[in-house]
Amino acid sequence: MTLLQVELDDKYRLESKRIFLSGTQALVRLPMLQRERDRLQGLNTGGFISGYRGSPLGMYDHALWRAKAHLQQHDIAFVPGLNEDLAATAVWGSQQVGLFPGAKVDGVFGIWYGKGPGVDRSVDALKHANAAGTSRNGGVLALAGDDHGCQSSTLAHQSEQVFAAALIPVINPATLQDYLDLGLYGFALSRFSGCWVGFKAISETVESSASIYSDPERIQIRLPEDFEMPPGGLNIRWPDPPLEAEKRLFGPKMAAVQAFARANQLDRVVLDSKPARLGIAATGKAYLDLRQALADLGITDKDAQDLGLRIYKVAMTWPLEESGAKRFAEGLQDVLVVEEKRGFIEDQLMRILYNVDASRRPTVSGKRDERGAPLLPSEGELTPTIVAAALVARLRKLGHHSPVLEQRLARLEAFDNPVTTSTQIKLARTPFFCSGCPHNTSTRVPEGSRAMAGIGCHGMALSMPTRRTDLISHMGAEGVNWIGQSPFTTENHIFQNLGDGTYTHSGLLALRAASAAGINITYKILYNDAVAMTGGQPAEGAFNVAQIAHQVWAEGVKRLAIVSDDPSKYPQGNYFPQGATIHHRRELDAVQRELRDIKGLTVIVYDQTCAAEKRRRRKRGLYPDPAKRAFINELVCEGCGDCSQASNCVSVPPMPVTRML
Ligand SMILES: Cc1ncc(C[n+]2csc(CCOP(=O)(O)OP(=O)(O)O)c2C)c(N)n1
């Protein structure tokens, strides 16, 4: 047997039909597939991608940069946004191509991406763009990186309700194959209905890898035959009075979404029984939890049919397609909705079924059962065992008492929640700065002061008692809570940490707000020359320290200090604003003591490159190796641990005394 010729780039070569890739890579492949489909249909389209990084879509930009040549071949432009809402506006712009003469393409399909809080902060842009609509040969997918488990966020996120508030239909894919298939359906839905289409990307899926089929012709898209397109269509136009846009959105655009989902059966019964009595509707990752729960309970498809189960895999979670939902519920006694976070499908299903003849209407449970008792939690994440418990409870309610199922469930639950004894040690693995991280030094505050944290790696100071750093806000509002606190406290002053990535994204405005409000605050702009927490991307525009210094100077700072590990590197002359002073980091404490006593807005720009970035750059020969290295002399070390404390560095542990004796 000859081995297959396999190359790393196969995932982006359209000739390869079965490919192994990660979720992030699938989202890079998707627009290429769309371009290829268009080409096969004689359409000369282009693609436009913009958004802002943040887990679980933290590495999407990296993957897009790496695939640059492939994207270019497919006429796809990637322009990272300065922040999410500006990126959304740029993608809106991609739909405006063709409104005026000069268009070089038949249409531009767009992808917007953002982490959950990025969706939140972009709602104004999303509402405007969705009301305006997409172009006929364009279409937009809005990727929402939702961190359901709050693994890397300040809040757990779910974007469905936000999209629905903007009347943006939502697709919730369960697998990587769904990413490609439903992604293509999503573009088609967007073109047909004139709506943007929300597309969920949660860590479990986007960070997984799979071998999937990728073929531009795999999906056969049907245009609805039972929908009458209004004169003038549903796509973007200009001029477009707001109330007409609203009428179009509420009326025919929403109807078109339903018609498209109906014609293409986006939501499908994937398992049925004759007769069926318990229906389970599930979506996204929760659908996989359900399948795992069935497997863990030892329920095969045949057993499921004997039990009278019907499973409905919902792909478009909003607006829930009504005819399919009614067909699914027909003849059932009971419906269980399995979805992660707040109930979303459940409420819609209740509404859809409410007016169905009461004698033919099943009870619906999900987050709660029919008596209002909690069933599936909204908080945290679901697990197959949690779903298994809900399933067994519903079967019990239908009169199916199976000792075997109960026993299996008890085993699963025991496995999930092992008994803890008092002798067990509870270990928490808290995050910490990398060795050599500038935040080890920069986040110190002088005796008698405290600091507030911001979004970014430096936020880890929150868990370090020596840093006297408490409270955090969302990205771009750093320090602004002090405007509301300071009039009512005897505390005179606060330090506020702000990463250079966040400063560029939105933080400059927070600083302006502090200046306008006249509060006593010292911003510490932590210039580590990287958006470190999301993977070391450059901040958009790549401002250097001097540019930032001039920008904040113009905001009316009362005192500006530049602190660096190497102050000698700056050019002489008017490199920094006239009033700025330059210091070695050894002087940080003294500088902070001075600035905290000055009334109004003061700023320190702390300049030291991210340690992980230095390592990366050194490997590529782009950063000098240090000429000087520090060692602990074991012969004279007394193991007091002072150096460990002072450096705050995880690589500088005290010497064990026994070794020295
Ligand atoms: C609105 C929003 N978008 C994206 C993120 C994801 N995010 C978390 S930390 C971070 C980077 C912060 O970088 P920087 O301010 O430079 O601080 P550093 O990590 O370098 O210390 C980003 C983009 C977020 N939390 N909120």
Short mmCIF file of C-alpha atoms in Angstrom, two decimals, residues 156-330:
data_model
loop_
_atom_site.label_atom_id
_atom_site.label_comp_id
_atom_site.label_asym_id
_atom_site.label_seq_id
_atom_site.Cartn_x
_atom_site.Cartn_y
_atom_site.Cartn_z
CA ALA A 156 -19.16 33.72 31.14
CA HIS A 157 -20.72 34.52 27.80
CA GLN A 158 -23.60 33.62 25.57
CA SER A 159 -24.28 35.79 22.54
CA GLU A 160 -27.57 34.35 21.28
CA GLN A 161 -29.82 36.81 23.06
CA VAL A 162 -27.69 39.72 21.88
CA PHE A 163 -27.91 38.64 18.25
CA ALA A 164 -31.65 38.10 18.63
CA ALA A 165 -31.98 41.63 20.04
CA ALA A 166 -30.48 42.87 16.77
CA LEU A 167 -32.75 40.50 14.79
CA ILE A 168 -29.74 38.57 13.57
CA PRO A 169 -30.52 34.87 13.00
CA VAL A 170 -28.25 32.54 14.97
CA ILE A 171 -26.61 29.29 13.88
CA ASN A 172 -25.15 27.01 16.52
CA PRO A 173 -22.85 24.38 14.98
CA ALA A 174 -22.10 21.19 16.90
CA THR A 175 -19.10 19.85 15.00
CA LEU A 176 -16.32 21.00 12.72
CA GLN A 177 -18.17 19.49 9.78
CA ASP A 178 -21.02 21.80 10.79
CA TYR A 179 -18.58 24.72 10.64
CA LEU A 180 -18.13 24.20 6.92
CA ASP A 181 -21.63 22.99 6.06
CA LEU A 182 -23.62 25.40 8.19
CA GLY A 183 -21.12 28.16 7.38
CA LEU A 184 -22.00 27.82 3.68
CA TYR A 185 -25.69 27.68 4.53
CA GLY A 186 -25.13 30.75 6.65
CA PHE A 187 -23.73 32.80 3.78
CA ALA A 188 -26.59 31.67 1.55
CA LEU A 189 -29.15 32.50 4.23
CA SER A 190 -27.57 35.91 4.66
CA ARG A 191 -27.67 36.64 0.93
CA PHE A 192 -31.24 35.43 0.59
CA SER A 193 -32.72 37.15 3.63
CA GLY A 194 -30.54 40.25 3.64
CA CYS A 195 -29.72 39.59 7.32
CA TRP A 196 -26.38 39.15 8.98
CA VAL A 197 -26.12 35.63 10.41
CA GLY A 198 -24.69 34.95 13.86
CA PHE A 199 -22.48 31.87 14.15
CA LYS A 200 -21.43 30.47 17.52
CA ALA A 201 -17.86 29.40 18.13
CA ILE A 202 -17.31 27.98 21.60
CA SER A 203 -13.98 26.68 22.88
CA GLU A 204 -14.97 22.99 22.90
CA THR A 205 -15.57 23.11 19.16
CA VAL A 206 -13.22 25.79 17.89
CA GLU A 207 -10.30 24.30 19.82
CA SER A 208 -11.04 20.75 18.69
CA SER A 209 -9.66 19.04 15.59
CA ALA A 210 -11.29 16.61 13.25
CA SER A 211 -11.04 14.96 9.90
CA ILE A 212 -13.86 16.37 7.81
CA TYR A 213 -15.14 16.59 4.26
CA SER A 214 -14.56 19.78 2.43
CA ASP A 215 -16.01 20.14 -1.00
CA PRO A 216 -17.52 23.29 -2.45
CA GLU A 217 -20.28 21.18 -3.95
CA ARG A 218 -21.08 19.14 -0.85
CA ILE A 219 -23.98 21.36 0.14
CA GLN A 220 -26.96 21.68 -2.14
CA ILE A 221 -28.64 24.94 -1.25
CA ARG A 222 -32.33 25.27 -2.08
CA LEU A 223 -33.93 28.63 -2.58
CA PRO A 224 -37.42 28.59 -1.04
CA GLU A 225 -40.28 28.20 -3.46
CA ASP A 226 -42.93 29.25 -0.97
CA PHE A 227 -41.56 32.72 -0.43
CA GLU A 228 -42.44 35.67 -2.55
CA MET A 229 -39.56 38.10 -2.75
CA PRO A 230 -40.93 41.63 -2.34
CA PRO A 231 -40.28 44.11 -5.14
CA GLY A 232 -36.87 45.63 -4.62
CA GLY A 233 -35.69 42.53 -2.77
CA LEU A 234 -34.29 42.41 0.76
CA ASN A 235 -30.70 43.41 0.27
CA ILE A 236 -28.85 46.59 1.14
CA ARG A 237 -29.83 49.80 -0.65
CA TRP A 238 -29.30 53.54 -0.41
CA PRO A 239 -31.16 55.71 0.45
CA ASP A 240 -32.96 53.63 3.02
CA PRO A 241 -35.19 55.50 5.52
CA PRO A 242 -34.95 53.87 8.98
CA LEU A 243 -38.63 53.01 9.30
CA GLU A 244 -38.60 51.31 5.92
CA ALA A 245 -35.52 49.35 6.95
CA GLU A 246 -37.35 48.36 10.14
CA LYS A 247 -40.46 47.30 8.23
CA ARG A 248 -38.36 45.22 5.86
CA LEU A 249 -36.47 43.63 8.76
CA PHE A 250 -39.49 42.75 10.92
CA GLY A 251 -41.56 41.59 7.96
CA PRO A 252 -40.10 40.01 4.84
CA LYS A 253 -36.53 39.57 6.08
CA MET A 254 -37.68 37.52 9.07
CA ALA A 255 -40.11 35.60 6.82
CA ALA A 256 -37.28 34.92 4.39
CA VAL A 257 -35.14 33.52 7.21
CA GLN A 258 -37.92 31.11 8.13
CA ALA A 259 -38.50 30.13 4.51
CA PHE A 260 -34.81 29.46 3.94
CA ALA A 261 -34.48 27.34 7.08
CA ARG A 262 -37.62 25.43 6.09
CA ALA A 263 -36.49 24.80 2.51
CA ASN A 264 -33.07 23.59 3.61
CA GLN A 265 -34.21 21.79 6.75
CA LEU A 266 -31.48 23.35 8.82
CA ASP A 267 -33.11 21.78 11.89
CA ARG A 268 -33.51 18.06 11.54
CA VAL A 269 -34.99 15.04 13.28
CA VAL A 270 -31.92 12.81 13.49
CA LEU A 271 -33.53 9.91 15.32
CA ASP A 272 -37.18 8.91 15.42
CA SER A 273 -39.36 6.14 16.86
CA LYS A 274 -42.77 4.80 16.02
CA PRO A 275 -44.50 5.92 18.10
CA ALA A 276 -42.32 8.57 19.71
CA ARG A 277 -43.27 9.94 23.13
CA LEU A 278 -40.23 11.82 24.43
CA GLY A 279 -38.72 14.41 22.13
CA ILE A 280 -35.34 15.93 22.82
CA ALA A 281 -34.33 19.14 21.08
CA ALA A 282 -30.66 19.97 21.36
CA THR A 283 -28.20 22.32 19.74
CA GLY A 284 -24.47 22.88 19.37
CA LYS A 285 -22.23 21.34 21.98
CA ALA A 286 -25.29 20.38 24.06
CA TYR A 287 -26.31 18.10 21.19
CA LEU A 288 -23.00 16.28 21.56
CA ASP A 289 -23.49 16.16 25.34
CA LEU A 290 -26.84 14.51 24.68
CA ARG A 291 -25.35 11.90 22.34
CA GLN A 292 -22.63 11.22 24.90
CA ALA A 293 -25.23 10.95 27.67
CA LEU A 294 -27.13 8.34 25.65
CA ALA A 295 -23.92 6.42 25.02
CA ASP A 296 -22.89 6.65 28.70
CA LEU A 297 -26.30 5.34 29.73
CA GLY A 298 -25.82 2.47 27.29
CA ILE A 299 -28.80 3.56 25.16
CA THR A 300 -28.16 2.55 21.55
CA ASP A 301 -30.21 3.97 18.67
CA LYS A 302 -32.28 0.80 18.77
CA ASP A 303 -32.86 1.18 22.53
CA ALA A 304 -33.76 4.82 21.95
CA GLN A 305 -36.39 3.73 19.48
CA ASP A 306 -37.76 1.15 21.93
CA LEU A 307 -37.96 3.93 24.51
CA GLY A 308 -39.85 6.14 22.06
CA LEU A 309 -37.29 8.91 21.71
CA ARG A 310 -37.20 11.53 18.97
CA ILE A 311 -34.11 13.72 18.68
CA TYR A 312 -34.20 17.10 17.00
CA LYS A 313 -30.87 18.70 16.16
CA VAL A 314 -31.45 22.42 15.96
CA ALA A 315 -28.95 24.33 13.84
CA MET A 316 -30.70 27.69 13.64
CA THR A 317 -31.54 28.54 17.22
CA TRP A 318 -33.15 31.87 16.43
CA PRO A 319 -35.67 32.44 15.05
CA LEU A 320 -36.71 28.84 15.64
CA GLU A 321 -38.23 27.55 12.40
CA GLU A 322 -41.88 27.01 13.22
CA SER A 323 -43.11 24.30 10.86
CA GLY A 324 -40.17 22.02 11.66
CA ALA A 325 -40.60 22.63 15.39
CA LYS A 326 -44.31 21.75 15.20
CA ARG A 327 -43.61 18.61 13.19
CA PHE A 328 -41.01 17.59 15.74
CA ALA A 329 -43.45 18.04 18.62
CA GLU A 330 -46.31 16.24 16.92
#
